[in-house]
Coordinates of C-alpha atoms and ligand atoms in Angstrom, one line a residue:
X19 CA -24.8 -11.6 39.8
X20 CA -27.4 -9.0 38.1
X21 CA -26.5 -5.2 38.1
X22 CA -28.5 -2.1 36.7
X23 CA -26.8 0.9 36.9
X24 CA -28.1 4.4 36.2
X25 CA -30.6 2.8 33.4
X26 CA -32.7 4.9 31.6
X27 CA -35.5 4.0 29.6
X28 CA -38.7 5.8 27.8
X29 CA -41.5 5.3 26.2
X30 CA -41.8 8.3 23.4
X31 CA -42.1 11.3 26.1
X32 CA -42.7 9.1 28.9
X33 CA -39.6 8.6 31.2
X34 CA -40.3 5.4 32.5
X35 CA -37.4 4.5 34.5
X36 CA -34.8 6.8 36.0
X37 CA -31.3 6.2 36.9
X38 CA -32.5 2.7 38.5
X39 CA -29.9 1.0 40.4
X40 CA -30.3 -2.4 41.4
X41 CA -28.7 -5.0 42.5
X42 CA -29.4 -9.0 42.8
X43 CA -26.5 -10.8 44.4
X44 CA -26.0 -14.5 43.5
X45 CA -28.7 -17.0 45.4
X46 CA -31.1 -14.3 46.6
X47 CA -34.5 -13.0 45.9
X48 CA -35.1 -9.6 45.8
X49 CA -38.6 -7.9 45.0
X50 CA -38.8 -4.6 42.8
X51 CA -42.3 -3.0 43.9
X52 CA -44.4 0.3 43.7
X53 CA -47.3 1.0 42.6
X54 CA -49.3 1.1 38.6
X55 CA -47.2 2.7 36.4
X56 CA -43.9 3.0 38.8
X57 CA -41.5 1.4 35.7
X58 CA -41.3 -1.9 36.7
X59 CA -41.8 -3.7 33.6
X60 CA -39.8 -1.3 31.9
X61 CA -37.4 -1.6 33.9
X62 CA -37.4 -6.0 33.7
X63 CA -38.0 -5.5 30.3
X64 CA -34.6 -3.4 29.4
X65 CA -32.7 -5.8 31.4
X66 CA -33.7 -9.1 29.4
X67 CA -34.1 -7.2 26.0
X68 CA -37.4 -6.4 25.1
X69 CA -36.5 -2.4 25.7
X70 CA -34.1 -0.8 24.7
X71 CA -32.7 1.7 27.9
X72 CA -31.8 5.0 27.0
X73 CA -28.8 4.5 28.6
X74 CA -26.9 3.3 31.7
X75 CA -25.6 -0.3 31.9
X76 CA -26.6 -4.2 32.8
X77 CA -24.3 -6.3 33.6
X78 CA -24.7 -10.4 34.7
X79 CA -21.8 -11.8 36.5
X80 CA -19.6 -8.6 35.3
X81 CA -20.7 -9.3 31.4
X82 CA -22.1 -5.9 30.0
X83 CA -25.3 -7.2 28.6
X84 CA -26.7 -4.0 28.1
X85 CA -29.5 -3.4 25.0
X86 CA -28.5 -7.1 23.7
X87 CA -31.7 -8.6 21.6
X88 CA -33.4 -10.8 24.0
X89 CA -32.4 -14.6 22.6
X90 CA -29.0 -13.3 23.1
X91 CA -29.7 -12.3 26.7
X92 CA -31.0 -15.8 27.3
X93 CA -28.1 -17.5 26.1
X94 CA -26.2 -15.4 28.4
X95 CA -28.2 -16.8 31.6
X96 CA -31.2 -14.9 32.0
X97 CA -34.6 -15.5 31.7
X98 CA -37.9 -13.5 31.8
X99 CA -41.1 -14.9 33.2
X100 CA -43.0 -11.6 31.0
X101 CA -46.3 -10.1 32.5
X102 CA -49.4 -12.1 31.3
X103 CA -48.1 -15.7 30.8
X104 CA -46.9 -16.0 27.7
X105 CA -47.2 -20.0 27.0
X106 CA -47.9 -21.0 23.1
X107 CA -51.7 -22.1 23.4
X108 CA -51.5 -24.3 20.3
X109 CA -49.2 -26.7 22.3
X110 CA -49.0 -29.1 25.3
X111 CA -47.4 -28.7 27.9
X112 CA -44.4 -31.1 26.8
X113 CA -44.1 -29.2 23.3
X114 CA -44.0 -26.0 25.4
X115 CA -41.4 -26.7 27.6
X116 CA -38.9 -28.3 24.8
X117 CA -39.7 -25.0 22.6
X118 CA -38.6 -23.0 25.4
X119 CA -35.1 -25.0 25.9
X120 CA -34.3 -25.4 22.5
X121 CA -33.5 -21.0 22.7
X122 CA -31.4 -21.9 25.9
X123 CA -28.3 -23.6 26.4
X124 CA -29.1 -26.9 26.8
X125 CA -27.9 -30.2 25.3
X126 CA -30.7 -33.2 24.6
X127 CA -30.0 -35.0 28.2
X128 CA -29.9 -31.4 30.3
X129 CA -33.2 -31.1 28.2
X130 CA -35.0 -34.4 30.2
X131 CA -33.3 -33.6 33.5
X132 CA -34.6 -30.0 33.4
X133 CA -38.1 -31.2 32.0
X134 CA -38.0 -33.5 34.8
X135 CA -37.0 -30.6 37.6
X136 CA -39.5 -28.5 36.4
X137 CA -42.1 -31.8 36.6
X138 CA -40.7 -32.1 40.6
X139 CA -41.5 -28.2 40.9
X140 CA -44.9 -28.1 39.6
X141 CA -46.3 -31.4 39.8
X142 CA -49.6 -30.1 38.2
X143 CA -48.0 -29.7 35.1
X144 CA -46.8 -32.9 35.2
X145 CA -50.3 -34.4 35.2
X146 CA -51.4 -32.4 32.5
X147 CA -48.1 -32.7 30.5
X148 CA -50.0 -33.8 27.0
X149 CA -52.8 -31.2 27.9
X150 CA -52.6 -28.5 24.8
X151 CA -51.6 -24.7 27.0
X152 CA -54.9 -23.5 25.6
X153 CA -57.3 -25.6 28.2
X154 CA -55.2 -25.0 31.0
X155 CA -56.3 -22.4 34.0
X156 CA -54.6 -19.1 34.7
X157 CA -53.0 -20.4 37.4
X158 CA -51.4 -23.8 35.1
X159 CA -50.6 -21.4 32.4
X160 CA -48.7 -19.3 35.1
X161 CA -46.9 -22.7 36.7
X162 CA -46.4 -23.4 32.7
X163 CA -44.6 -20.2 32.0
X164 CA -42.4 -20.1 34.9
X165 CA -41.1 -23.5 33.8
X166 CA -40.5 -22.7 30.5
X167 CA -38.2 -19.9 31.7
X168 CA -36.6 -22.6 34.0
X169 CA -35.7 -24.9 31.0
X170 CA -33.1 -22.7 29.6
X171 CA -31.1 -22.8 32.8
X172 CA -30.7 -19.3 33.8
X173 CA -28.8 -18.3 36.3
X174 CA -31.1 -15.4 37.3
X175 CA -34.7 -15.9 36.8
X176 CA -36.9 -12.2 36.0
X177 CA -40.5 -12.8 37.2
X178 CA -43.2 -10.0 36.0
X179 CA -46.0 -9.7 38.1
X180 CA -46.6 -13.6 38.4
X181 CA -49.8 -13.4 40.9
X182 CA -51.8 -11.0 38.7
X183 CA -55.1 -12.1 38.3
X184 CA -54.5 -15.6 40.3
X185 CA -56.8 -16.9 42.3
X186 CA -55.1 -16.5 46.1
X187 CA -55.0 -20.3 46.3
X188 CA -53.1 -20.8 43.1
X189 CA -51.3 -17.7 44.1
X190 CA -49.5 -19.8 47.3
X191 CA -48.9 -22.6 45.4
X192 CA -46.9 -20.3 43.0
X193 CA -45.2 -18.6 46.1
X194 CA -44.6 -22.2 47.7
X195 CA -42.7 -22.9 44.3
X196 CA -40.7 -19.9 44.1
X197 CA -39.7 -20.2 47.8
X198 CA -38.1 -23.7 46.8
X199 CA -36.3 -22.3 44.0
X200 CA -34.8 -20.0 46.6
X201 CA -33.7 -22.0 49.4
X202 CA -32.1 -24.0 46.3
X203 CA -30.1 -21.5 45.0
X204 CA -32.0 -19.3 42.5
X205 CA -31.3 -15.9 41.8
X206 CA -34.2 -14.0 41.5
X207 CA -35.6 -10.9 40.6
X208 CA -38.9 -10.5 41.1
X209 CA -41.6 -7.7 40.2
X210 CA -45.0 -7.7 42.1
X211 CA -47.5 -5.0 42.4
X212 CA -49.1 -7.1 45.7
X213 CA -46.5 -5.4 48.2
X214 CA -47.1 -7.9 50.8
X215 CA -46.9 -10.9 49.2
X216 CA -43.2 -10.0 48.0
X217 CA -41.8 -8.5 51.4
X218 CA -42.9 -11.7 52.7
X219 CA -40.7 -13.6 50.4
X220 CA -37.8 -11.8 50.0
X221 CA -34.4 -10.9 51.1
X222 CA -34.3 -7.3 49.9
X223 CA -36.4 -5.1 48.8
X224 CA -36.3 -2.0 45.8
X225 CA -39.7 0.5 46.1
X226 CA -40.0 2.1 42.7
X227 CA -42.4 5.3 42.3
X228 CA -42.5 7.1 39.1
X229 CA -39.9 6.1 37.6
X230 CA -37.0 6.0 40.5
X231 CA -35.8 4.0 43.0
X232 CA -37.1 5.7 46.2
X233 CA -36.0 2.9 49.2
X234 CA -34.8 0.1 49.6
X235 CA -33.7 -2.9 52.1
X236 CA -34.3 -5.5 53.6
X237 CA -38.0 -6.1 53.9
X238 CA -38.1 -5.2 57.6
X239 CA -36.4 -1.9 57.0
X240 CA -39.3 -0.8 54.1
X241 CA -41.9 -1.9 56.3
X242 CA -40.9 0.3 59.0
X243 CA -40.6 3.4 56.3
X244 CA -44.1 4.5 57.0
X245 CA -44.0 7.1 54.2
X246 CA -42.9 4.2 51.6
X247 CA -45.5 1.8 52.9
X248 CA -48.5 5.0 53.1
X249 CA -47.0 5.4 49.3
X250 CA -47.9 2.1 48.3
X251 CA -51.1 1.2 50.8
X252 CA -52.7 4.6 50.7
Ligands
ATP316 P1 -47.8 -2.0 36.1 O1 -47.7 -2.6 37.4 O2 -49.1 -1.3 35.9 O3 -47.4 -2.9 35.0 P2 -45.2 -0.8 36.0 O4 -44.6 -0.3 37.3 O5 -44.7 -2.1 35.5 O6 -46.7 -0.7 36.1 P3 -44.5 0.3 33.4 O7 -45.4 -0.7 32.8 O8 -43.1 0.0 33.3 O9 -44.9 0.4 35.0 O10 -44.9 1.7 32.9 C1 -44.1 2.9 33.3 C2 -44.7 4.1 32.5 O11 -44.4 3.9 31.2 C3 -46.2 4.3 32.7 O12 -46.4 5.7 32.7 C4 -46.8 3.7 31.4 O13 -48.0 4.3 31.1 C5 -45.7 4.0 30.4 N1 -45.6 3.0 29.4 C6 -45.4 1.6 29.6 N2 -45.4 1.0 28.4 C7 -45.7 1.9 27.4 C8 -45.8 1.9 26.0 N3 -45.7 0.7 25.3 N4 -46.1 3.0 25.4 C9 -46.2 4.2 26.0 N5 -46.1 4.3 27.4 C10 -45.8 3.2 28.1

C-alpha cells in the first residue's frame, strides 16, 4: 500500500534520513522506531508532505506521491496524526472533526457516518463532542487528533509519536483504539520512541538510528537482535 524507497531528506547540513526503505502492506501495522533524533519524523513527514526528501520516491498503492504539498497527499489517501496533537483549540470537538473532513474526500453523508465511527472509537469524545479542544486533556486532544485524521478516510493512517507525554492510563486507551483499527483493516504506520509499546502492537517492525534503517522484522525477530535492542534500551 505505502512504499519509501531510497528517501533522502535533510535539514540544512543535517542528513536526517538515509536511503530509508520501508514498506507498509495493505491492513497491517508496522512501527518505525529508534531512538531521539533517529529521523523518524522526518522521515513521516516527507512521506505526507510537510518535507520535502532530497530524493528517492513514495509511492501509495503504486501512485508516485513523492514531494506532493500535503492537502494533495491527503486527497490521495493518507493522513498524518503529526507529533504534538495538532487539534484547533478555538473549536469543539464537532467543529474539529468536520474541519478536518472538509480537506478529505468525503461527501456530506460519508461526513456523519465517519463522525459517527470515530464517536464508536473514542467514546470520550463523543461525550465531550460540544466541549471547545482547548479544555480538553492531553490525552482527549490526542483521541481528538487521531480522529480528525480518520475523517478524511485514509487508507493509510501516519501516527507521530502518539503516547508522548500521556499519562500510561490514557496511553492504553489510545493503544486499545488503535488495535481496533487494526484488526479492522487499517493500514498503519506508526512512529513511537517507547520501543515496547510498539513491538507489542505490531506486525513488523523498522529500527531507525541516525538516519538509516538498521533492522527490521517482525517484532519477535528485533527483540532477539540484542545489539538493536542494547541500541535502543542502553
Ligand atoms: P524524536 O523522536 O526526538 O522526534 P526523530 O527520530 O523523529 O526524533 P527527527 O525529528 O526526524 O528525529 O530528527 C532527525 C535529525 O534532524 C535530528 O538530528 C534533528 O536534530 C534534525 N532536525 C529535525 N528537525 C530539524 C529542523 N527543523 N531543523 C534542523 N534540524 C532538524
Amino acid at each position: 500500500m505505502l512504499r519509501v524507497s531510497r528517501l533522502c531528506a535533510a535539514h540544512g547540513a543535517v542528513q536526517a534520513a538515509r536511503d530509508v526503505d520501508l514498506e507498509v502492506a495493505a491492513g497491517t501495522l508496522v512501527a518505525l522506531i529508534g531512538s531521539n533524533g533517529a529521523g523518524k519524523t522526518t522521515t513521516l513527514n516527507s512521506i505526507a508532505g510537510l518535507h520535502k526528501p532530497a530524493s528517492g520516491t513514495v509511492t501509495v498503492a503504486g501512485r508516485d506521491i513523492t514531494g506532493w504539498a500535503c492537502h494533495r497527499v491527503v486527497r490521495s489517501g493518507v493522513a498524518l496524526v503529526a507529533e504534538g496533537r495538532r487539534v484547533a483549540p478555538p473549536l469543539t470537538v464537532v467543529e474539529n472533526l468536520e474541519l478536518s473532513a472538509y480537506s478529505g474526500r468525503s461527501s456530506k453523508a460519508e461526513l456523519r457516518e465517519q463522525l459517527e465511527r470515530v464517536f464508536d472509537l473514542f467514546p470520550r469524545l463523543a461525550e465531550r463532542r460540544d466541549q471547545y479542544a482547548a479544555s480538553m486533556s492531553g490525552g482527549e486532544q490526542q483521541m481528538l487528533a487521531v480522529g480528525r485524521a480518520l475523517m478524511t478516510k485514509p487508507d493509510v493512517l501516519l501516527l507521530d509519536e502518539p503516547s508522548m507525554g500521556l499519562a500510561p492510563s490514557i496511553v492504553d486507551v489510545l493503544f486499545q483504539t488503535i488495535t481496533t483499527l487494526h484488526e479492522a483493516g487499517a493500514t498503519i504506520l506508526l512512529v513511537e520512541q517507547n520501543a515496547e509499546l510498539a513491538l507489542a502492537v505490531s506486525d513488523h517492525v523498522y529500527v531507525m538510528q541516525r538516519g538509516q534503517i538498521v533492522s527490521e522484522g517482525t517484532p519477535d525477530l528485533v527483540r532477539g537482535r540484542s545489539e538493536v535492542m542494547s541500541a535502543l534500551f542502553g
